[in-house]
mmCIF file of C-alpha atoms in Angstrom:
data_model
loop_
_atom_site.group_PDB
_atom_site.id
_atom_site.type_symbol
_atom_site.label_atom_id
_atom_site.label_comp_id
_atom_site.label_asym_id
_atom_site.label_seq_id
_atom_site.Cartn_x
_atom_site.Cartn_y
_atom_site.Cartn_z
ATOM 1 C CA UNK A 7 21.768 -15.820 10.012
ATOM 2 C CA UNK A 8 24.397 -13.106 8.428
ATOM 3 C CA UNK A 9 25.487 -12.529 5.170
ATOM 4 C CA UNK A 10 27.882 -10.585 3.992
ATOM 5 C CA UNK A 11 26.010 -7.966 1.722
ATOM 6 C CA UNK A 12 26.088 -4.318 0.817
ATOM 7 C CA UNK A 13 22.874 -2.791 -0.846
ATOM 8 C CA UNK A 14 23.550 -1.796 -4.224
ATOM 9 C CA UNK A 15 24.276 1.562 -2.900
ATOM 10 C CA UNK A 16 22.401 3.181 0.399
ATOM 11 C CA UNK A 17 19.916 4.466 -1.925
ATOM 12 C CA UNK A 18 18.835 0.969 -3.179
ATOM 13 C CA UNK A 19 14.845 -0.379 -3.059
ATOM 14 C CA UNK A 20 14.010 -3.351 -0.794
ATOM 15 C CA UNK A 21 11.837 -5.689 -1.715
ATOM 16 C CA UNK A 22 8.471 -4.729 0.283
ATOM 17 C CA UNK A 23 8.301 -6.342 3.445
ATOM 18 C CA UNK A 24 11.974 -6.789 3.923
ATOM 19 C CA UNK A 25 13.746 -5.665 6.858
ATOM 20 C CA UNK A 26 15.021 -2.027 5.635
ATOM 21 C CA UNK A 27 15.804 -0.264 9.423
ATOM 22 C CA UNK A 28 16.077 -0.847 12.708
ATOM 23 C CA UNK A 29 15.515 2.251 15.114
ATOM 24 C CA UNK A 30 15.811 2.458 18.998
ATOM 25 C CA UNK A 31 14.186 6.104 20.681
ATOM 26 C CA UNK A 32 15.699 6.429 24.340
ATOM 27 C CA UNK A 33 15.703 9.068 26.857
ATOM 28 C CA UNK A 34 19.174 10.305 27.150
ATOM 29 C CA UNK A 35 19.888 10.296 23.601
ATOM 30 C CA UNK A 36 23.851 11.537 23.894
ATOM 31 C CA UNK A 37 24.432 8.718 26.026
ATOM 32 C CA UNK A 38 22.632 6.486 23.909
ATOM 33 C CA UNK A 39 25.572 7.308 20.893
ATOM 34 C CA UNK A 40 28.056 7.474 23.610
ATOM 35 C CA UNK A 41 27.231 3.216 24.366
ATOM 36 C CA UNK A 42 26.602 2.437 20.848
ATOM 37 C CA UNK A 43 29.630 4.205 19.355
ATOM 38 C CA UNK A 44 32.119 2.394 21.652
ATOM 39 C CA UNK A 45 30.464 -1.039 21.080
ATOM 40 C CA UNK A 46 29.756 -0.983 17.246
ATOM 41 C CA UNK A 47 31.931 2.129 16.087
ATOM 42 C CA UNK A 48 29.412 4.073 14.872
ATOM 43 C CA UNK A 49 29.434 7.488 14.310
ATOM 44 C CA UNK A 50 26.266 9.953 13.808
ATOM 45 C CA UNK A 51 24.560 12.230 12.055
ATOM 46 C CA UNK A 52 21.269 14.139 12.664
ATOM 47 C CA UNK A 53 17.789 13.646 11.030
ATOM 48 C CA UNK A 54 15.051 13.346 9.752
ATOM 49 C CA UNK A 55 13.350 15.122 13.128
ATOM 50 C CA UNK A 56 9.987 14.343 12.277
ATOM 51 C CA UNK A 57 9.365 12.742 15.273
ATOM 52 C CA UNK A 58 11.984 14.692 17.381
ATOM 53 C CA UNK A 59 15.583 14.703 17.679
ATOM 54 C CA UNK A 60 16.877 11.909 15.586
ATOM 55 C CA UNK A 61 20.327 10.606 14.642
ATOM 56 C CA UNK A 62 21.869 7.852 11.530
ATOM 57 C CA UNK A 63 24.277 5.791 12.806
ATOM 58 C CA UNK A 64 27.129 5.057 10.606
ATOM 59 C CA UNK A 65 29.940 2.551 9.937
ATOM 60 C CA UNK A 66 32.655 3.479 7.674
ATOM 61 C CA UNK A 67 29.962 6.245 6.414
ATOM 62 C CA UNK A 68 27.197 4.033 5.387
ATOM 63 C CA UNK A 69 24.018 4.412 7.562
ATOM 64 C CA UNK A 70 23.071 1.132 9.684
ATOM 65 C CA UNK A 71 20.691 2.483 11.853
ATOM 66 C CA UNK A 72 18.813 5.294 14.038
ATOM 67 C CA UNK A 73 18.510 6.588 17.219
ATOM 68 C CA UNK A 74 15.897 9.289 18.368
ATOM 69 C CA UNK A 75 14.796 10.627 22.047
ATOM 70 C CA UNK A 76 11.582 9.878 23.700
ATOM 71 C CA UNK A 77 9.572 13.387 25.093
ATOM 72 C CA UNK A 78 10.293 13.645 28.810
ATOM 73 C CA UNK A 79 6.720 12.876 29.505
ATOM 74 C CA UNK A 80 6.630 9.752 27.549
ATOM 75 C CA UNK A 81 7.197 6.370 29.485
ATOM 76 C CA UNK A 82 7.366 4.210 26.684
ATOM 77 C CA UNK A 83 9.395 0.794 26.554
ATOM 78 C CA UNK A 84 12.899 1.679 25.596
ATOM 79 C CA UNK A 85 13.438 -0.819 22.433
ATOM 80 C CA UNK A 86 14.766 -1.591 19.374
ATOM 81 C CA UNK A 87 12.273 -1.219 16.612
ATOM 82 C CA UNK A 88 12.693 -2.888 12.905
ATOM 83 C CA UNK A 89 11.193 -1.592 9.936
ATOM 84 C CA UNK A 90 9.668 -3.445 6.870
ATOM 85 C CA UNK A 91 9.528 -2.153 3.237
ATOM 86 C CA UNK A 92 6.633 -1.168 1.677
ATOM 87 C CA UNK A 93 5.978 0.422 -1.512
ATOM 88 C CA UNK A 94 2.284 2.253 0.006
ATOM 89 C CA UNK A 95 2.431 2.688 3.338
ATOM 90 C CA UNK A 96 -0.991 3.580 3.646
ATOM 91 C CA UNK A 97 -2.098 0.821 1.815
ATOM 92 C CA UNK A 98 0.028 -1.362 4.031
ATOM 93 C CA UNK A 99 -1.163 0.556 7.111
ATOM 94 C CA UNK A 100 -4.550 -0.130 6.273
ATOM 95 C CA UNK A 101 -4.158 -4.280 6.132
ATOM 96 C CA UNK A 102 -2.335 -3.784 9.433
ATOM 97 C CA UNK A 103 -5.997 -2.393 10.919
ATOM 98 C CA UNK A 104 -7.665 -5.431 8.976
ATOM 99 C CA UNK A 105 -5.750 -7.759 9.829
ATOM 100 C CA UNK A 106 -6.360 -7.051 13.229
ATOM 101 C CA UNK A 107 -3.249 -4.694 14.243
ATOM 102 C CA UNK A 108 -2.854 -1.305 15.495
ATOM 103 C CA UNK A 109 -1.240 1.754 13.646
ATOM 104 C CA UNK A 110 -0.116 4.053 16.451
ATOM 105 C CA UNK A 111 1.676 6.602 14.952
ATOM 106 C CA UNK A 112 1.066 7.580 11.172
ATOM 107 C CA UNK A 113 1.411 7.300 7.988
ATOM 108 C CA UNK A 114 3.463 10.634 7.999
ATOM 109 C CA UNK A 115 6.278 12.002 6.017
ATOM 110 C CA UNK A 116 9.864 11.839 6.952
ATOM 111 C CA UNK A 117 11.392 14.462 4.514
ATOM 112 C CA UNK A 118 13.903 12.803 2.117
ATOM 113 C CA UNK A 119 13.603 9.574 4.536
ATOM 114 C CA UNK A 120 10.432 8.643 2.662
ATOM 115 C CA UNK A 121 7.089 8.026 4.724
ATOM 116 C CA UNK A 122 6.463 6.021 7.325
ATOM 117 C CA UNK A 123 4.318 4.160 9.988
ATOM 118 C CA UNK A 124 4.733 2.746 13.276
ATOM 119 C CA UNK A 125 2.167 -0.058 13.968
ATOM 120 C CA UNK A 126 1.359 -3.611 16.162
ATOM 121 C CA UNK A 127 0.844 -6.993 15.359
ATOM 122 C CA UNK A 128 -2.362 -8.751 16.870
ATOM 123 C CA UNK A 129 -0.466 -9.512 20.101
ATOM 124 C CA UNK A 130 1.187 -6.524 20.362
ATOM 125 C CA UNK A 131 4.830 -6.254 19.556
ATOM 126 C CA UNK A 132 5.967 -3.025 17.635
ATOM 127 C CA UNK A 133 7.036 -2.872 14.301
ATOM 128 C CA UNK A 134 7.523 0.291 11.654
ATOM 129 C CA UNK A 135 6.617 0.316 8.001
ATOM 130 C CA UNK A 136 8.580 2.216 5.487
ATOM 131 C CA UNK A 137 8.375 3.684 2.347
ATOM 132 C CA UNK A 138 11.422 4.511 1.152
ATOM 133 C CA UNK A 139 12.256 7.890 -0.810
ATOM 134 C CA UNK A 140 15.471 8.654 -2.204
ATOM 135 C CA UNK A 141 16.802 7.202 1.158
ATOM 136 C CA UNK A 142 15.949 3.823 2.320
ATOM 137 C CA UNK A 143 17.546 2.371 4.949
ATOM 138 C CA UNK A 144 20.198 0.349 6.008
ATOM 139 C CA UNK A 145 23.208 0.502 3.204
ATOM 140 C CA UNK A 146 25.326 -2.645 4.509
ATOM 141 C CA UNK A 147 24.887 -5.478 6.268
ATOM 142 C CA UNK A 148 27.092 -8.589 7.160
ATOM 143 C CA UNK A 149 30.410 -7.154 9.161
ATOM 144 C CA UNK A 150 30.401 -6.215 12.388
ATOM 145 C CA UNK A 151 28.458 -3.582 13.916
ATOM 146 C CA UNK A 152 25.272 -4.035 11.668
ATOM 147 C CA UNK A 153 21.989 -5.637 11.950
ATOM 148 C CA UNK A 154 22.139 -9.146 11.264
ATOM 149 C CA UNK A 155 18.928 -10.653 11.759
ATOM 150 C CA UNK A 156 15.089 -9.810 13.333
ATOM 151 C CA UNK A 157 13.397 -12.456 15.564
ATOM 152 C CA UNK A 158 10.093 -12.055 17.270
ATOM 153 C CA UNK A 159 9.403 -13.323 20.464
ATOM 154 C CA UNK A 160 5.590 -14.107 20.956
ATOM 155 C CA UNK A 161 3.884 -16.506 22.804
ATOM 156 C CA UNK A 162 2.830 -18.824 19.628
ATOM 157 C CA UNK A 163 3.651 -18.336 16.360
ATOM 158 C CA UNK A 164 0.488 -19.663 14.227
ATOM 159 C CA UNK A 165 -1.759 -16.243 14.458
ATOM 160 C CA UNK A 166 1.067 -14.110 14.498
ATOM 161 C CA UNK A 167 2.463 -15.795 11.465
ATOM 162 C CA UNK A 168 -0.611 -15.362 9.347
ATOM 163 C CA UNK A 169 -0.775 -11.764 10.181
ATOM 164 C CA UNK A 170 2.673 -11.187 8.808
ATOM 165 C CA UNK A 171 2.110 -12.954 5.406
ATOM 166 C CA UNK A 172 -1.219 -11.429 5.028
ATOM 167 C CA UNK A 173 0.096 -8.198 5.231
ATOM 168 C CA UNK A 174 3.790 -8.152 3.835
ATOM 169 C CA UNK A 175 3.196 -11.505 2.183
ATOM 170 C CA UNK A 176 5.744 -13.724 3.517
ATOM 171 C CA UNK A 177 6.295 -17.091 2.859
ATOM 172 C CA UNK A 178 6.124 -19.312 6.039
ATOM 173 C CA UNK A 179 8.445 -22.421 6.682
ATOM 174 C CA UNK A 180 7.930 -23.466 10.034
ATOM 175 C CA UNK A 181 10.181 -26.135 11.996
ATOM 176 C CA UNK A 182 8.675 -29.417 12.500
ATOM 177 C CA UNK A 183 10.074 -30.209 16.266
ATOM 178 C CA UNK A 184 8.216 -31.121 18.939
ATOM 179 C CA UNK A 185 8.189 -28.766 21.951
ATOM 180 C CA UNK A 186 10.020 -26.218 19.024
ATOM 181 C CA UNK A 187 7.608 -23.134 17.628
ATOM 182 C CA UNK A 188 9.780 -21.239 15.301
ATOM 183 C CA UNK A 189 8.766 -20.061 11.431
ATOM 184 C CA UNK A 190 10.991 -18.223 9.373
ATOM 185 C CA UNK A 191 9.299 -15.363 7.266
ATOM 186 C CA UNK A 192 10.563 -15.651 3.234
ATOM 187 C CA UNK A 193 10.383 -13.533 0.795
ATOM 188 C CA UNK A 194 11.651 -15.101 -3.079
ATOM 189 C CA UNK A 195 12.633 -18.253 -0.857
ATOM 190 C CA UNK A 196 14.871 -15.600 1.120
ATOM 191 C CA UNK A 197 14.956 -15.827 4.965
ATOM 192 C CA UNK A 198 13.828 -12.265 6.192
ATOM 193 C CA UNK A 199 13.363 -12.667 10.061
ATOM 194 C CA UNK A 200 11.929 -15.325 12.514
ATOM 195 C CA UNK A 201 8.853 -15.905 15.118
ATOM 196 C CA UNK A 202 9.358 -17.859 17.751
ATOM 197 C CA UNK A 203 6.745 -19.053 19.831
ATOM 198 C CA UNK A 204 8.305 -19.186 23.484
ATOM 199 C CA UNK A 205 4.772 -19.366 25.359
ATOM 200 C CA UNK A 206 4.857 -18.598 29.142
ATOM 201 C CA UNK A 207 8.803 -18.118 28.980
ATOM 202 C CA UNK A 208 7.723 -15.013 27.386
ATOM 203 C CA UNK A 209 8.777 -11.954 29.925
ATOM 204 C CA UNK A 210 5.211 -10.653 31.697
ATOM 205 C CA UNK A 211 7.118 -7.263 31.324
ATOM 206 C CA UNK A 212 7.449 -7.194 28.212
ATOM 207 C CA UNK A 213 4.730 -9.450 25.975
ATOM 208 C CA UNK A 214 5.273 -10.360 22.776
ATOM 209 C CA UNK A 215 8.564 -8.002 21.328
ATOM 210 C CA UNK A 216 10.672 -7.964 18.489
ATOM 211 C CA UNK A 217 14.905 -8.666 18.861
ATOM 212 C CA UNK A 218 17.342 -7.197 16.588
ATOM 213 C CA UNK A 219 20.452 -9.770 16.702
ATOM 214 C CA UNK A 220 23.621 -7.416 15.494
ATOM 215 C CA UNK A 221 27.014 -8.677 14.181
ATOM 216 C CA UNK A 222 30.252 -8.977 16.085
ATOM 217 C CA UNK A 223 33.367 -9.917 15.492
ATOM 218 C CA UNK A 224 34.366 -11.529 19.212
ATOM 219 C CA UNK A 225 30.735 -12.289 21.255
ATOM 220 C CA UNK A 226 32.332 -13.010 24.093
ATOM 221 C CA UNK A 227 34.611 -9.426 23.866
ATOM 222 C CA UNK A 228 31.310 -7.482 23.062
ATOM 223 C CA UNK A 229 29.781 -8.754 26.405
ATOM 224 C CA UNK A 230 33.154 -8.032 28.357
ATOM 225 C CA UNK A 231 32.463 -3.939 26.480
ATOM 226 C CA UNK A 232 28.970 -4.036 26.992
ATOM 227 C CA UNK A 233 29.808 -4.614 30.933
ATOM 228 C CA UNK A 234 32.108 -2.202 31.120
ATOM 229 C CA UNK A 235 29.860 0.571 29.287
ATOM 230 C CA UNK A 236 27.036 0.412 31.880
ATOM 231 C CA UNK A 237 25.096 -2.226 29.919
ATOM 232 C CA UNK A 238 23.704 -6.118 31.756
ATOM 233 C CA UNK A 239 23.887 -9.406 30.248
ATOM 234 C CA UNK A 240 20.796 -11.068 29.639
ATOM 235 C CA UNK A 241 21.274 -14.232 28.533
ATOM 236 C CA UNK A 242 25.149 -15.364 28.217
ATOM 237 C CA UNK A 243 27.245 -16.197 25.237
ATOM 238 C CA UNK A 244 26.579 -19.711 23.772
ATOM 239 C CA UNK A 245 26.987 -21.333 20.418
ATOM 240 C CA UNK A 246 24.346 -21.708 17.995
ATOM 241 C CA UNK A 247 24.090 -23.345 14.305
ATOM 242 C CA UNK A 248 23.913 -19.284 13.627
ATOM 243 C CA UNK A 249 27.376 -18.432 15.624
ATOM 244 C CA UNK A 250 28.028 -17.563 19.242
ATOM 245 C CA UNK A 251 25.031 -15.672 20.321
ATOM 246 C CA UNK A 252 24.266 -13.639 23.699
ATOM 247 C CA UNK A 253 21.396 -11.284 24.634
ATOM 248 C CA UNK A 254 22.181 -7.953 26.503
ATOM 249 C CA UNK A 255 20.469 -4.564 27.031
ATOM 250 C CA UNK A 256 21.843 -1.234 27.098
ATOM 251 C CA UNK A 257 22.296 1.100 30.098
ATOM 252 C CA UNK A 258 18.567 2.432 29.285
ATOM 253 C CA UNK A 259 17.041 -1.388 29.387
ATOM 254 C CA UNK A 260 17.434 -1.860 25.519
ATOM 255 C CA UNK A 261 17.606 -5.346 24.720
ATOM 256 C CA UNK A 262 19.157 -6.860 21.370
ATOM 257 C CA UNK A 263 21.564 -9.593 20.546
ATOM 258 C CA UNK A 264 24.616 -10.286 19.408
ATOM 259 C CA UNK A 265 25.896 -12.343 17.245
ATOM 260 C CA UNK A 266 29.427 -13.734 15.682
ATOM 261 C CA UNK A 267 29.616 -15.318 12.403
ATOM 262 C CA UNK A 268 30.876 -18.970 12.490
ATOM 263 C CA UNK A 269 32.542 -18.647 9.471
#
């Protein structure tokens, strides 16, 4: 699931439809850092405010990810949000309509950030797309504190799946298993994220929802933190061919995973 990478720089291109960004808008944004920056270390800085106050995260002054605060009057879902690479993002945002998805907010500019969109798939989980500037995105990935991998959670995987490589054009390599619905989304023979099919495990609450898995050092520490900061434990800490893995949500109701390489 992780490797240990840095982008060739944090101005580097991504292939389109790779996983570029991963952004989370709450309500109580300075508490937000406050959770985040004892957990994964980061520190912040502000902007782009195109679509209000907005903060980088940082480790070791490379930008992993972003923060930004909901209006009071908006009762969204508070979650974790990836982006995918695109070189047009109109273009892109207009085979997300034909396709049969929903473009929500968008295409607009983001200053030096680029331009960018925030759309659907067909059943309904949130994505962004993002067309990268001078800026684009995360600048390293692989140690702890930084995204490590993107999974959707949908009820079945075979609709969904052809939506993604229709629009970002992914290959598809799904597992043969009985009773198992997972496909892994390539790019170049590259694993870029996963959809897994859970059917009615999938939370009523929720629907179908995309889970950024982020690198730890010690799982079972991070939980122990993530307690003690005001977060819950979802689903506990067990051991994967990926690492040790656990699922958790914030003190807002964020949920994401974590994750600690085996090796």
């Amino acid at each position: 699931m992780t490797e240990a990478r840095e982008s060739a720089g944090p101005y580097a291109r991504r292939a389109p439809g790779g996983p570029c960004w991963v952004s989370l808008m709450a309500h109580e944004l300075a508490a937000t850092e406050e959770f985040y920056a004892e957990l994964f270390g980061w520190e912040f800085q502000p902007g782009p405010q195109q679509l209000g106050p907005y903060v980088r995260a940082l480790l070791d002054g490379r930008e992993v990810a972003g923060m930004g605060q909901l209006p009071p009057d908006r009762r969204l879902p508070i979650a974790w949000t990836p982006y995918l690479a695109t070189e047009d993002v109109d273009g892109t945002a207009d085979a997300v309509r034909l396709c049969g998805g929903t473009v929500a907010v968008g295409p607009i500019d983001a200053a030096e950030a680029g331009r960018l969109a925030i759309a659907s798939d067909p059943a309904g989980a949130v994505f962004g797309i993002w067309q990268g500037a001078a800026h684009l995105g995360t600048a390293i990935t692989g140690v702890p504190g930084t995204p490590a991998w993107n999974e959707l959670l949908t009820v079945e995987t075979e609709s969904v799946a052809k939506f993604y490589a229709t629009v970002f054009g992914y290959e598809e390599d799904p597992v043969v298993d009985a009773g198992f619905d997972y496909v892994t989304l390539r790019l170049d023979g590259r694993p870029v994220a996963g959809l897994y099919g859970v059917g009615n495990a999938l939370p009523r609450d929720r629907g179908s929802h995309w889970q950024t898995y982020f690198e730890v050092a010690d799982t079972d520490a991070a939980l122990r933190l993530v307690v003690e900061l005001g977060g819950r434990v979802l689903r506990p800490a067990h051991d994967s061919p990926h690492g040790r893995v656990a699922t958790v949500a914030d003190p807002e109701g964020a949920e994401f995973s974590v994750v600690q390489d085996p090796h």
